[in-house]
PDB file of C-alpha atoms in Angstrom:
ATOM      1  CA  MET A   1     103.646  57.842  56.348  1.00  0.00           C
ATOM      2  CA  ASN A   2     106.272  59.516  58.514  1.00  0.00           C
ATOM      3  CA  PRO A   3     104.655  61.835  61.047  1.00  0.00           C
ATOM      4  CA  ILE A   4     105.093  65.574  60.714  1.00  0.00           C
ATOM      5  CA  THR A   5     106.067  67.431  63.902  1.00  0.00           C
ATOM      6  CA  LEU A   6     104.169  70.680  64.310  1.00  0.00           C
ATOM      7  CA  VAL A   7     105.174  72.984  67.166  1.00  0.00           C
ATOM      8  CA  ALA A   8     102.367  75.330  68.243  1.00  0.00           C
ATOM      9  CA  ILE A   9     103.046  78.473  70.258  1.00  0.00           C
ATOM     10  CA  SER A  10     100.913  81.416  71.248  1.00  0.00           C
ATOM     11  CA  ASP A  11     100.849  84.609  73.260  1.00  0.00           C
ATOM     12  CA  THR A  12     104.584  85.257  73.181  1.00  0.00           C
ATOM     13  CA  HIS A  13     103.966  88.888  74.255  1.00  0.00           C
ATOM     14  CA  ILE A  14     107.486  90.016  73.358  1.00  0.00           C
ATOM     15  CA  PRO A  15     108.621  92.475  74.740  1.00  0.00           C
ATOM     16  CA  LEU A  16     105.681  93.180  77.079  1.00  0.00           C
ATOM     17  CA  GLU A  17     105.841  90.117  79.338  1.00  0.00           C
ATOM     18  CA  THR A  18     109.174  88.577  78.339  1.00  0.00           C
ATOM     19  CA  HIS A  19     112.097  89.662  76.173  1.00  0.00           C
ATOM     20  CA  ALA A  20     112.791  86.511  74.166  1.00  0.00           C
ATOM     21  CA  LEU A  21     111.665  82.960  73.557  1.00  0.00           C
ATOM     22  CA  PRO A  22     113.413  80.505  75.896  1.00  0.00           C
ATOM     23  CA  LYS A  23     116.538  78.824  74.467  1.00  0.00           C
ATOM     24  CA  GLU A  24     115.079  75.345  75.043  1.00  0.00           C
ATOM     25  CA  LEU A  25     112.032  76.307  72.943  1.00  0.00           C
ATOM     26  CA  MET A  26     114.232  77.754  70.198  1.00  0.00           C
ATOM     27  CA  ALA A  27     115.938  74.364  69.801  1.00  0.00           C
ATOM     28  CA  VAL A  28     112.544  72.648  69.502  1.00  0.00           C
ATOM     29  CA  LEU A  29     111.345  75.200  66.933  1.00  0.00           C
ATOM     30  CA  GLU A  30     114.478  74.784  64.801  1.00  0.00           C
ATOM     31  CA  ASN A  31     113.870  71.021  64.615  1.00  0.00           C
ATOM     32  CA  ALA A  32     110.135  71.247  63.883  1.00  0.00           C
ATOM     33  CA  ASP A  33     108.688  70.364  60.492  1.00  0.00           C
ATOM     34  CA  VAL A  34     106.103  73.162  60.859  1.00  0.00           C
ATOM     35  CA  ILE A  35     105.717  76.089  63.277  1.00  0.00           C
ATOM     36  CA  VAL A  36     102.326  77.611  64.129  1.00  0.00           C
ATOM     37  CA  HIS A  37     101.906  80.837  66.125  1.00  0.00           C
ATOM     38  CA  THR A  38      98.327  81.693  67.074  1.00  0.00           C
ATOM     39  CA  GLY A  39      98.799  85.381  67.762  1.00  0.00           C
ATOM     40  CA  ASP A  40      99.737  88.042  70.270  1.00  0.00           C
ATOM     41  CA  PHE A  41     103.309  88.266  69.061  1.00  0.00           C
ATOM     42  CA  ILE A  42     103.248  91.982  70.027  1.00  0.00           C
ATOM     43  CA  ASN A  43     106.390  92.710  67.988  1.00  0.00           C
ATOM     44  CA  ILE A  44     106.708  91.764  64.306  1.00  0.00           C
ATOM     45  CA  SER A  45     110.381  90.891  64.918  1.00  0.00           C
ATOM     46  CA  VAL A  46     109.156  87.654  66.562  1.00  0.00           C
ATOM     47  CA  LEU A  47     107.434  86.602  63.316  1.00  0.00           C
ATOM     48  CA  GLN A  48     110.551  87.501  61.333  1.00  0.00           C
ATOM     49  CA  MET A  49     112.764  85.499  63.715  1.00  0.00           C
ATOM     50  CA  LEU A  50     110.482  82.435  63.446  1.00  0.00           C
ATOM     51  CA  ARG A  51     110.624  82.621  59.646  1.00  0.00           C
ATOM     52  CA  GLU A  52     114.431  82.683  59.755  1.00  0.00           C
ATOM     53  CA  LEU A  53     114.558  79.386  61.668  1.00  0.00           C
ATOM     54  CA  GLY A  54     113.824  77.380  58.511  1.00  0.00           C
ATOM     55  CA  PRO A  55     110.592  75.390  59.009  1.00  0.00           C
ATOM     56  CA  PRO A  56     107.430  76.755  57.348  1.00  0.00           C
ATOM     57  CA  VAL A  57     105.607  79.191  59.637  1.00  0.00           C
ATOM     58  CA  TYR A  58     101.827  79.542  59.696  1.00  0.00           C
ATOM     59  CA  ALA A  59     100.460  82.323  61.863  1.00  0.00           C
ATOM     60  CA  VAL A  60      97.511  84.572  62.628  1.00  0.00           C
ATOM     61  CA  TYR A  61      97.385  87.874  64.447  1.00  0.00           C
ATOM     62  CA  GLY A  62      96.028  88.276  67.954  1.00  0.00           C
ATOM     63  CA  ASN A  63      93.949  90.970  69.606  1.00  0.00           C
ATOM     64  CA  LEU A  64      97.054  92.756  70.958  1.00  0.00           C
ATOM     65  CA  ASP A  65      98.977  92.714  67.674  1.00  0.00           C
ATOM     66  CA  GLY A  66      99.406  96.053  65.939  1.00  0.00           C
ATOM     67  CA  ASP A  67      99.015  97.232  62.371  1.00  0.00           C
ATOM     68  CA  ALA A  68     102.273  95.745  61.033  1.00  0.00           C
ATOM     69  CA  LEU A  69     101.263  92.210  62.061  1.00  0.00           C
ATOM     70  CA  ARG A  70      97.658  92.729  60.956  1.00  0.00           C
ATOM     71  CA  ARG A  71      98.878  93.729  57.482  1.00  0.00           C
ATOM     72  CA  GLU A  72     101.115  90.661  57.320  1.00  0.00           C
ATOM     73  CA  LEU A  73      98.814  87.993  58.791  1.00  0.00           C
ATOM     74  CA  PRO A  74      95.161  86.947  58.591  1.00  0.00           C
ATOM     75  CA  GLU A  75      92.774  86.849  61.547  1.00  0.00           C
ATOM     76  CA  MET A  76      92.104  83.166  60.879  1.00  0.00           C
ATOM     77  CA  ARG A  77      93.213  80.586  58.362  1.00  0.00           C
ATOM     78  CA  ALA A  78      92.999  76.915  57.455  1.00  0.00           C
ATOM     79  CA  GLU A  79      95.870  75.063  55.801  1.00  0.00           C
ATOM     80  CA  PRO A  80      96.353  71.492  54.585  1.00  0.00           C
ATOM     81  CA  ILE A  81      99.273  70.042  56.563  1.00  0.00           C
ATOM     82  CA  ALA A  82     100.291  66.371  56.290  1.00  0.00           C
ATOM     83  CA  GLY A  83      96.867  65.373  54.989  1.00  0.00           C
ATOM     84  CA  TYR A  84      94.944  67.187  57.738  1.00  0.00           C
ATOM     85  CA  GLU A  85      93.018  70.438  57.524  1.00  0.00           C
ATOM     86  CA  VAL A  86      94.488  72.642  60.261  1.00  0.00           C
ATOM     87  CA  GLY A  87      92.691  75.809  61.374  1.00  0.00           C
ATOM     88  CA  MET A  88      94.332  78.682  63.226  1.00  0.00           C
ATOM     89  CA  ILE A  89      92.775  81.586  65.081  1.00  0.00           C
ATOM     90  CA  HIS A  90      93.735  83.622  68.132  1.00  0.00           C
ATOM     91  CA  GLY A  91      90.424  83.777  69.988  1.00  0.00           C
ATOM     92  CA  TRP A  92      88.534  86.500  71.824  1.00  0.00           C
ATOM     93  CA  GLY A  93      86.586  87.246  74.965  1.00  0.00           C
ATOM     94  CA  PRO A  94      86.632  85.441  78.301  1.00  0.00           C
ATOM     95  CA  PRO A  95      88.254  81.995  78.593  1.00  0.00           C
ATOM     96  CA  THR A  96      84.960  80.349  79.552  1.00  0.00           C
ATOM     97  CA  ARG A  97      83.636  78.465  76.481  1.00  0.00           C
ATOM     98  CA  LEU A  98      86.388  79.947  74.284  1.00  0.00           C
ATOM     99  CA  ALA A  99      87.106  76.566  72.655  1.00  0.00           C
ATOM    100  CA  GLU A 100      83.444  76.255  71.646  1.00  0.00           C
ATOM    101  CA  ARG A 101      83.402  79.793  70.205  1.00  0.00           C
ATOM    102  CA  VAL A 102      86.564  79.090  68.230  1.00  0.00           C
ATOM    103  CA  ARG A 103      85.177  75.773  66.930  1.00  0.00           C
ATOM    104  CA  ARG A 104      82.094  77.520  65.525  1.00  0.00           C
ATOM    105  CA  ARG A 105      84.288  79.722  63.297  1.00  0.00           C
ATOM    106  CA  PHE A 106      85.414  76.705  61.245  1.00  0.00           C
ATOM    107  CA  GLY A 107      83.431  74.273  59.129  1.00  0.00           C
ATOM    108  CA  GLU A 108      84.751  70.806  58.417  1.00  0.00           C
ATOM    109  CA  ILE A 109      88.233  70.673  59.910  1.00  0.00           C
ATOM    110  CA  ASP A 110      90.514  68.167  61.631  1.00  0.00           C
ATOM    111  CA  LEU A 111      92.520  70.332  64.032  1.00  0.00           C
ATOM    112  CA  ILE A 112      92.074  73.864  65.384  1.00  0.00           C
ATOM    113  CA  LEU A 113      94.901  75.730  67.102  1.00  0.00           C
ATOM    114  CA  TYR A 114      94.087  78.860  69.087  1.00  0.00           C
ATOM    115  CA  GLY A 115      95.452  81.057  71.876  1.00  0.00           C
ATOM    116  CA  HIS A 116      94.199  84.089  73.820  1.00  0.00           C
ATOM    117  CA  SER A 117      93.354  82.431  77.146  1.00  0.00           C
ATOM    118  CA  HIS A 118      96.964  81.487  78.069  1.00  0.00           C
ATOM    119  CA  ILE A 119      95.519  78.171  79.299  1.00  0.00           C
ATOM    120  CA  PRO A 120      96.834  74.924  77.736  1.00  0.00           C
ATOM    121  CA  MET A 121      93.894  72.793  76.601  1.00  0.00           C
ATOM    122  CA  ILE A 122      93.027  69.808  74.410  1.00  0.00           C
ATOM    123  CA  ASP A 123      89.424  68.918  73.580  1.00  0.00           C
ATOM    124  CA  THR A 124      87.398  67.306  70.821  1.00  0.00           C
ATOM    125  CA  ILE A 125      84.434  69.426  69.748  1.00  0.00           C
ATOM    126  CA  ASP A 126      82.079  68.474  66.920  1.00  0.00           C
ATOM    127  CA  GLY A 127      84.620  66.107  65.370  1.00  0.00           C
ATOM    128  CA  ALA A 128      87.598  68.483  65.522  1.00  0.00           C
ATOM    129  CA  LEU A 129      90.563  68.335  67.856  1.00  0.00           C
ATOM    130  CA  VAL A 130      90.805  71.799  69.451  1.00  0.00           C
ATOM    131  CA  VAL A 131      94.144  72.737  71.041  1.00  0.00           C
ATOM    132  CA  ASN A 132      95.426  75.750  72.934  1.00  0.00           C
ATOM    133  CA  PRO A 133      99.202  75.503  73.459  1.00  0.00           C
ATOM    134  CA  GLY A 134      99.081  77.943  76.373  1.00  0.00           C
ATOM    135  CA  SER A 135     101.500  80.852  76.421  1.00  0.00           C
ATOM    136  CA  THR A 136     105.266  81.019  76.107  1.00  0.00           C
ATOM    137  CA  SER A 137     105.196  84.142  78.309  1.00  0.00           C
ATOM    138  CA  ARG A 138     102.902  83.016  81.149  1.00  0.00           C
ATOM    139  CA  ASN A 139      99.932  80.734  81.647  1.00  0.00           C
ATOM    140  CA  ARG A 140      96.981  82.099  83.572  1.00  0.00           C
ATOM    141  CA  ASN A 141      96.225  78.978  85.596  1.00  0.00           C
ATOM    142  CA  ASP A 142      99.744  78.788  87.074  1.00  0.00           C
ATOM    143  CA  SER A 143     103.131  80.413  86.701  1.00  0.00           C
ATOM    144  CA  SER A 144     104.442  78.017  84.035  1.00  0.00           C
ATOM    145  CA  ARG A 145     104.823  78.694  80.350  1.00  0.00           C
ATOM    146  CA  SER A 146     103.917  76.153  77.687  1.00  0.00           C
ATOM    147  CA  TYR A 147     103.725  75.134  74.049  1.00  0.00           C
ATOM    148  CA  ALA A 148     102.367  72.104  72.190  1.00  0.00           C
ATOM    149  CA  ILE A 149     104.087  69.410  70.149  1.00  0.00           C
ATOM    150  CA  ILE A 150     101.643  67.915  67.665  1.00  0.00           C
ATOM    151  CA  SER A 151     102.421  64.809  65.660  1.00  0.00           C
ATOM    152  CA  LEU A 152     100.499  64.543  62.393  1.00  0.00           C
ATOM    153  CA  GLY A 153     100.754  60.958  61.192  1.00  0.00           C
ATOM    154  CA  ASN A 154      98.147  58.227  60.857  1.00  0.00           C
ATOM    155  CA  GLU A 155      96.554  59.938  63.861  1.00  0.00           C
ATOM    156  CA  ILE A 156      96.966  63.305  65.550  1.00  0.00           C
ATOM    157  CA  SER A 157      98.687  63.272  68.915  1.00  0.00           C
ATOM    158  CA  VAL A 158      99.240  66.293  71.149  1.00  0.00           C
ATOM    159  CA  GLU A 159     101.629  66.846  74.028  1.00  0.00           C
ATOM    160  CA  HIS A 160     101.867  70.042  76.089  1.00  0.00           C
ATOM    161  CA  ARG A 161     105.353  70.869  77.267  1.00  0.00           C
ATOM    162  CA  HIS A 162     106.081  73.306  80.065  1.00  0.00           C
ATOM    163  CA  LEU A 163     109.045  75.646  80.104  1.00  0.00           C
TER     164      LEU A 163
END
């Protein structure tokens, strides 16, 4: 089986914290097999732009997303992608134990993608790989910005990339 490349982004905060996605990220998104955005777009134009890139886009709304995005997107979802059950949710509350709170929202699942904390993270919790790509606008633990490249093949592999 050829691996599927999933690019996960979160907390774009456009136009509050930045005005556009970086050009280097746009090239990665255009070449992805699947794009996932785990919320806090801020402006629905970001969702529309991602959909125009070509790859399928799976997304959820975040706590800072307004009515237009909340009408368009669910709070959480699970989708079969490349033979894996992939859950998506933004997250809530303080960053401490956020991954554990997110994990409890899903039953049997292979991979959970979430955002909210702006902190890139990879962990395995109760049999699920739990990944936060960080933020494309700013990460809280340093001044970098990040996203995740996830390969879905015979195994799941995750790489954080910094912008």
